[in-house]
Coordinates of C-alpha atoms in Angstrom, one line a residue:
Chain A
S1 CA 14.6 -18.6 -75.3
Y2 CA 15.3 -19.0 -79.0
E3 CA 18.3 -17.3 -80.5
L4 CA 19.6 -16.4 -84.0
T5 CA 23.3 -15.8 -84.3
Q6 CA 24.9 -13.5 -86.8
P7 CA 28.4 -12.2 -87.2
P8 CA 28.7 -8.6 -85.9
S9 CA 30.4 -7.3 -89.0
V10 CA 31.2 -8.1 -92.6
S11 CA 33.4 -6.0 -94.8
V12 CA 34.0 -6.2 -98.6
S13 CA 35.3 -4.1 -101.4
P14 CA 32.8 -2.8 -104.0
G15 CA 32.0 -5.4 -106.6
Q16 CA 32.8 -8.3 -104.2
T17 CA 30.4 -10.8 -102.8
A18 CA 29.2 -10.3 -99.3
R19 CA 27.8 -13.2 -97.3
I20 CA 26.0 -12.8 -94.0
T21 CA 25.1 -15.9 -92.1
C22 CA 22.3 -16.5 -89.5
S23 CA 22.4 -19.6 -87.3
G24 CA 19.3 -21.0 -85.5
D25 CA 18.1 -24.4 -84.5
A26 CA 14.6 -24.0 -85.9
L27 CA 15.8 -22.8 -89.4
P28 CA 15.4 -26.2 -91.0
K29 CA 11.6 -25.9 -90.4
K30 CA 11.1 -22.1 -90.2
Y31 CA 11.7 -19.5 -92.9
A32 CA 14.3 -16.8 -92.5
Y33 CA 13.6 -13.3 -93.4
W34 CA 16.2 -10.6 -93.9
Y35 CA 16.0 -6.8 -93.3
Q36 CA 18.3 -4.0 -94.1
Q37 CA 18.4 -0.9 -91.9
K38 CA 20.3 2.1 -93.2
S39 CA 21.3 4.9 -90.8
G40 CA 18.4 7.0 -89.8
Q41 CA 15.9 4.9 -91.7
A42 CA 13.3 2.3 -90.9
P43 CA 14.2 -1.3 -91.7
A44 CA 13.2 -2.7 -95.1
L45 CA 12.6 -6.3 -96.1
V46 CA 15.1 -7.6 -98.6
I47 CA 14.4 -11.4 -98.6
Y48 CA 11.3 -13.3 -97.4
E49 CA 10.5 -17.0 -97.0
G50 CA 14.2 -17.8 -97.2
S51 CA 14.9 -16.9 -100.8
K52 CA 12.3 -14.7 -102.3
R53 CA 12.9 -11.0 -103.2
P54 CA 10.3 -8.3 -102.8
S55 CA 9.6 -6.1 -105.7
G56 CA 12.1 -3.3 -106.0
I57 CA 15.0 -5.2 -104.3
P58 CA 17.9 -5.6 -106.7
D59 CA 18.7 -9.2 -107.9
R60 CA 22.2 -9.0 -106.4
F61 CA 20.4 -9.8 -103.1
S62 CA 19.7 -13.5 -102.6
G63 CA 18.9 -15.9 -99.8
S64 CA 19.4 -19.5 -99.0
T65 CA 19.2 -22.0 -96.1
S66 CA 21.1 -25.1 -95.5
G67 CA 20.3 -27.0 -92.3
T68 CA 20.5 -24.6 -89.4
V69 CA 22.2 -21.8 -91.3
A70 CA 20.5 -19.1 -93.4
T71 CA 22.7 -17.0 -95.7
L72 CA 22.1 -13.6 -97.2
T73 CA 24.3 -13.1 -100.3
I74 CA 25.0 -9.8 -102.0
S75 CA 26.7 -10.5 -105.3
G76 CA 28.6 -7.5 -106.5
A77 CA 28.1 -5.4 -103.4
Q78 CA 27.7 -1.6 -103.9
V79 CA 28.6 1.2 -101.6
E80 CA 24.8 2.0 -101.2
D81 CA 24.3 -1.5 -99.7
E82 CA 26.0 -0.5 -96.5
G83 CA 23.9 -0.8 -93.4
D84 CA 22.8 -3.2 -90.7
F85 CA 21.3 -6.5 -91.8
Y86 CA 19.1 -8.6 -89.5
C87 CA 17.7 -12.1 -89.9
Y88 CA 14.3 -12.9 -88.4
S89 CA 12.5 -16.1 -87.8
A90 CA 10.1 -17.9 -85.5
D91 CA 10.8 -20.4 -82.8
S92 CA 9.6 -24.0 -83.1
S93 CA 6.2 -23.0 -81.8
G94 CA 5.7 -20.5 -84.5
N95 CA 4.3 -18.0 -82.0
H96 CA 7.4 -16.1 -80.9
W97 CA 9.7 -14.3 -83.2
V98 CA 13.3 -13.3 -82.9
F99 CA 15.8 -11.2 -84.7
G100 CA 19.5 -12.0 -85.0
G101 CA 21.9 -9.6 -83.3
G102 CA 22.5 -7.8 -86.6
T103 CA 25.5 -7.6 -89.0
K104 CA 27.0 -4.3 -90.0
L105 CA 28.0 -4.5 -93.6
T106 CA 30.8 -2.1 -94.8
V107 CA 31.5 -1.8 -98.5
L108 CA 34.7 0.2 -99.1
Chain B
V1 CA 0.7 1.4 -98.3
Q2 CA 1.6 3.5 -95.3
L3 CA 2.0 3.0 -91.6
V4 CA 2.4 6.0 -89.3
E5 CA 3.2 5.6 -85.6
S6 CA 2.4 8.2 -82.9
G7 CA 2.3 8.5 -79.2
G8 CA 5.9 8.3 -78.3
G9 CA 7.5 10.6 -75.8
L10 CA 9.3 11.0 -72.5
V11 CA 7.8 9.1 -69.5
Q12 CA 9.0 8.4 -66.0
R13 CA 10.0 4.9 -64.9
G14 CA 6.9 3.0 -63.8
G15 CA 4.7 5.2 -66.0
S16 CA 2.5 4.3 -69.0
L17 CA 2.2 5.2 -72.6
R18 CA 0.0 4.2 -75.5
L19 CA 1.4 4.0 -79.0
S20 CA -0.8 4.1 -82.1
C21 CA -0.2 3.1 -85.7
A22 CA -2.4 4.4 -88.4
A23 CA -2.6 2.2 -91.5
S24 CA -3.6 3.2 -95.0
G25 CA -3.4 1.9 -98.6
F26 CA -4.3 -1.7 -97.8
T27 CA -7.0 -3.9 -96.3
F28 CA -5.9 -3.5 -92.7
S29 CA -8.3 -6.2 -91.4
G30 CA -6.7 -8.8 -93.6
F31 CA -3.3 -8.8 -92.0
W32 CA -1.5 -9.7 -88.9
M33 CA 0.3 -6.7 -87.4
S34 CA 3.5 -6.4 -85.4
W35 CA 5.5 -4.1 -83.1
V36 CA 9.3 -4.1 -83.2
R37 CA 11.7 -1.8 -81.3
R38 CA 15.3 -0.8 -81.5
A39 CA 17.0 0.5 -78.3
P40 CA 19.9 2.9 -78.6
G41 CA 23.0 1.0 -79.5
K42 CA 21.2 -2.3 -79.8
G43 CA 19.6 -4.3 -82.6
L44 CA 16.0 -4.9 -83.6
E45 CA 13.8 -6.7 -81.1
W46 CA 10.4 -8.2 -81.9
V47 CA 7.9 -7.0 -79.3
A48 CA 4.4 -8.3 -80.1
N49 CA 2.0 -9.3 -82.8
I50 CA -1.7 -9.7 -83.2
N51 CA -3.8 -11.6 -85.7
Q52 CA -6.5 -10.2 -88.0
D53 CA -9.4 -10.2 -85.5
G54 CA -7.4 -9.6 -82.4
S55 CA -8.0 -13.1 -81.0
E56 CA -4.4 -14.1 -81.0
K57 CA -1.6 -12.0 -79.4
Y58 CA 2.0 -12.9 -78.7
Y59 CA 4.7 -11.1 -76.8
V60 CA 8.4 -11.2 -76.2
D61 CA 9.1 -12.4 -72.6
S62 CA 10.5 -9.1 -71.4
V63 CA 7.2 -7.3 -72.0
E64 CA 4.7 -10.0 -71.2
G65 CA 2.2 -8.8 -68.6
R66 CA 3.2 -5.1 -69.0
F67 CA 2.4 -4.4 -72.7
T68 CA -0.9 -5.1 -74.5
V69 CA -1.3 -5.1 -78.2
S70 CA -4.7 -4.3 -79.7
R71 CA -6.3 -3.2 -82.9
D72 CA -9.4 -1.4 -84.2
N73 CA -10.1 -2.6 -87.7
A74 CA -12.9 0.0 -88.1
K75 CA -10.3 2.7 -87.6
N76 CA -7.4 0.9 -89.4
S77 CA -5.4 1.3 -86.3
L78 CA -2.9 -0.7 -84.2
Y79 CA -2.1 0.1 -80.6
L80 CA 0.5 -0.8 -78.0
Q81 CA -0.4 -0.1 -74.4
M82 CA 2.8 0.0 -72.4
N83 CA 2.6 0.0 -68.6
S84 CA 5.2 -0.3 -65.8
L85 CA 7.8 1.1 -68.1
R86 CA 11.4 0.5 -67.4
A87 CA 14.6 2.2 -68.6
E88 CA 15.3 -0.7 -70.9
D89 CA 12.1 0.0 -72.8
T90 CA 13.7 3.2 -74.2
A91 CA 13.7 2.6 -77.9
V92 CA 12.3 3.6 -81.3
Y93 CA 9.1 1.6 -81.8
Y94 CA 8.0 0.5 -85.2
C95 CA 4.8 -1.0 -86.4
A96 CA 4.9 -3.4 -89.3
R97 CA 2.5 -5.2 -91.5
G98 CA 2.2 -8.9 -91.2
A99 CA 3.9 -11.4 -88.9
Y100 CA 6.7 -11.2 -91.5
L101 CA 7.1 -7.4 -91.4
Y102 CA 6.7 -6.7 -95.1
V103 CA 6.1 -2.9 -94.6
W104 CA 7.3 -0.7 -91.8
G105 CA 6.4 2.7 -90.4
Q106 CA 9.0 5.3 -89.6
G107 CA 8.9 4.7 -85.9
T108 CA 8.1 6.7 -82.8
T109 CA 10.6 7.3 -80.0
V110 CA 9.9 6.3 -76.4
T111 CA 12.2 7.5 -73.6
V112 CA 11.9 6.2 -70.1
S113 CA 13.6 8.4 -67.6
S114 CA 14.9 7.0 -64.3

């Protein structure tokens, strides 16, 4: 079955740039989506169709894809950005979807 | 836009449960809908989705044949019928709008006891 691979954790100091990667064989043809889940809350979409930001998401969040790797970049990370981040995409058939294993972002 | 899940609870292994998701604030019949779960100590897992008229349904392999997703557009509601429940189905279950999960509910907890 299809898999997306993320690093388990990323840690940065406030104001630094955090980069979270997501590797998957179908990413050259399928968009990546990114979600943030803070403790005790439902997940929230932060990037869709690889690089687009929903309304209300700060512009320090950006997304990109190069080959089989999608990257979520948080430029000037803030303490309130801490949480678990997940990439999400479809397999080559487009009918089955999968999340990456999740990356815990620590900002301190 | 609001999604409210209900129907979670404690059930014995091998039992059944039906989750519901009530949608409001948007044209429910115009969107794919999805179910996602998060087991304790684990990450998010896509469970199933369904197209606008219910004619297309897709499932993660681990629930295929045990879970059934359905919808009632007249009632603005999404459902997940879960049969032959296993301990590993214990999770918070979320409904979300779209195949791309643009909006999420707050979740309902399912606990399968062994």
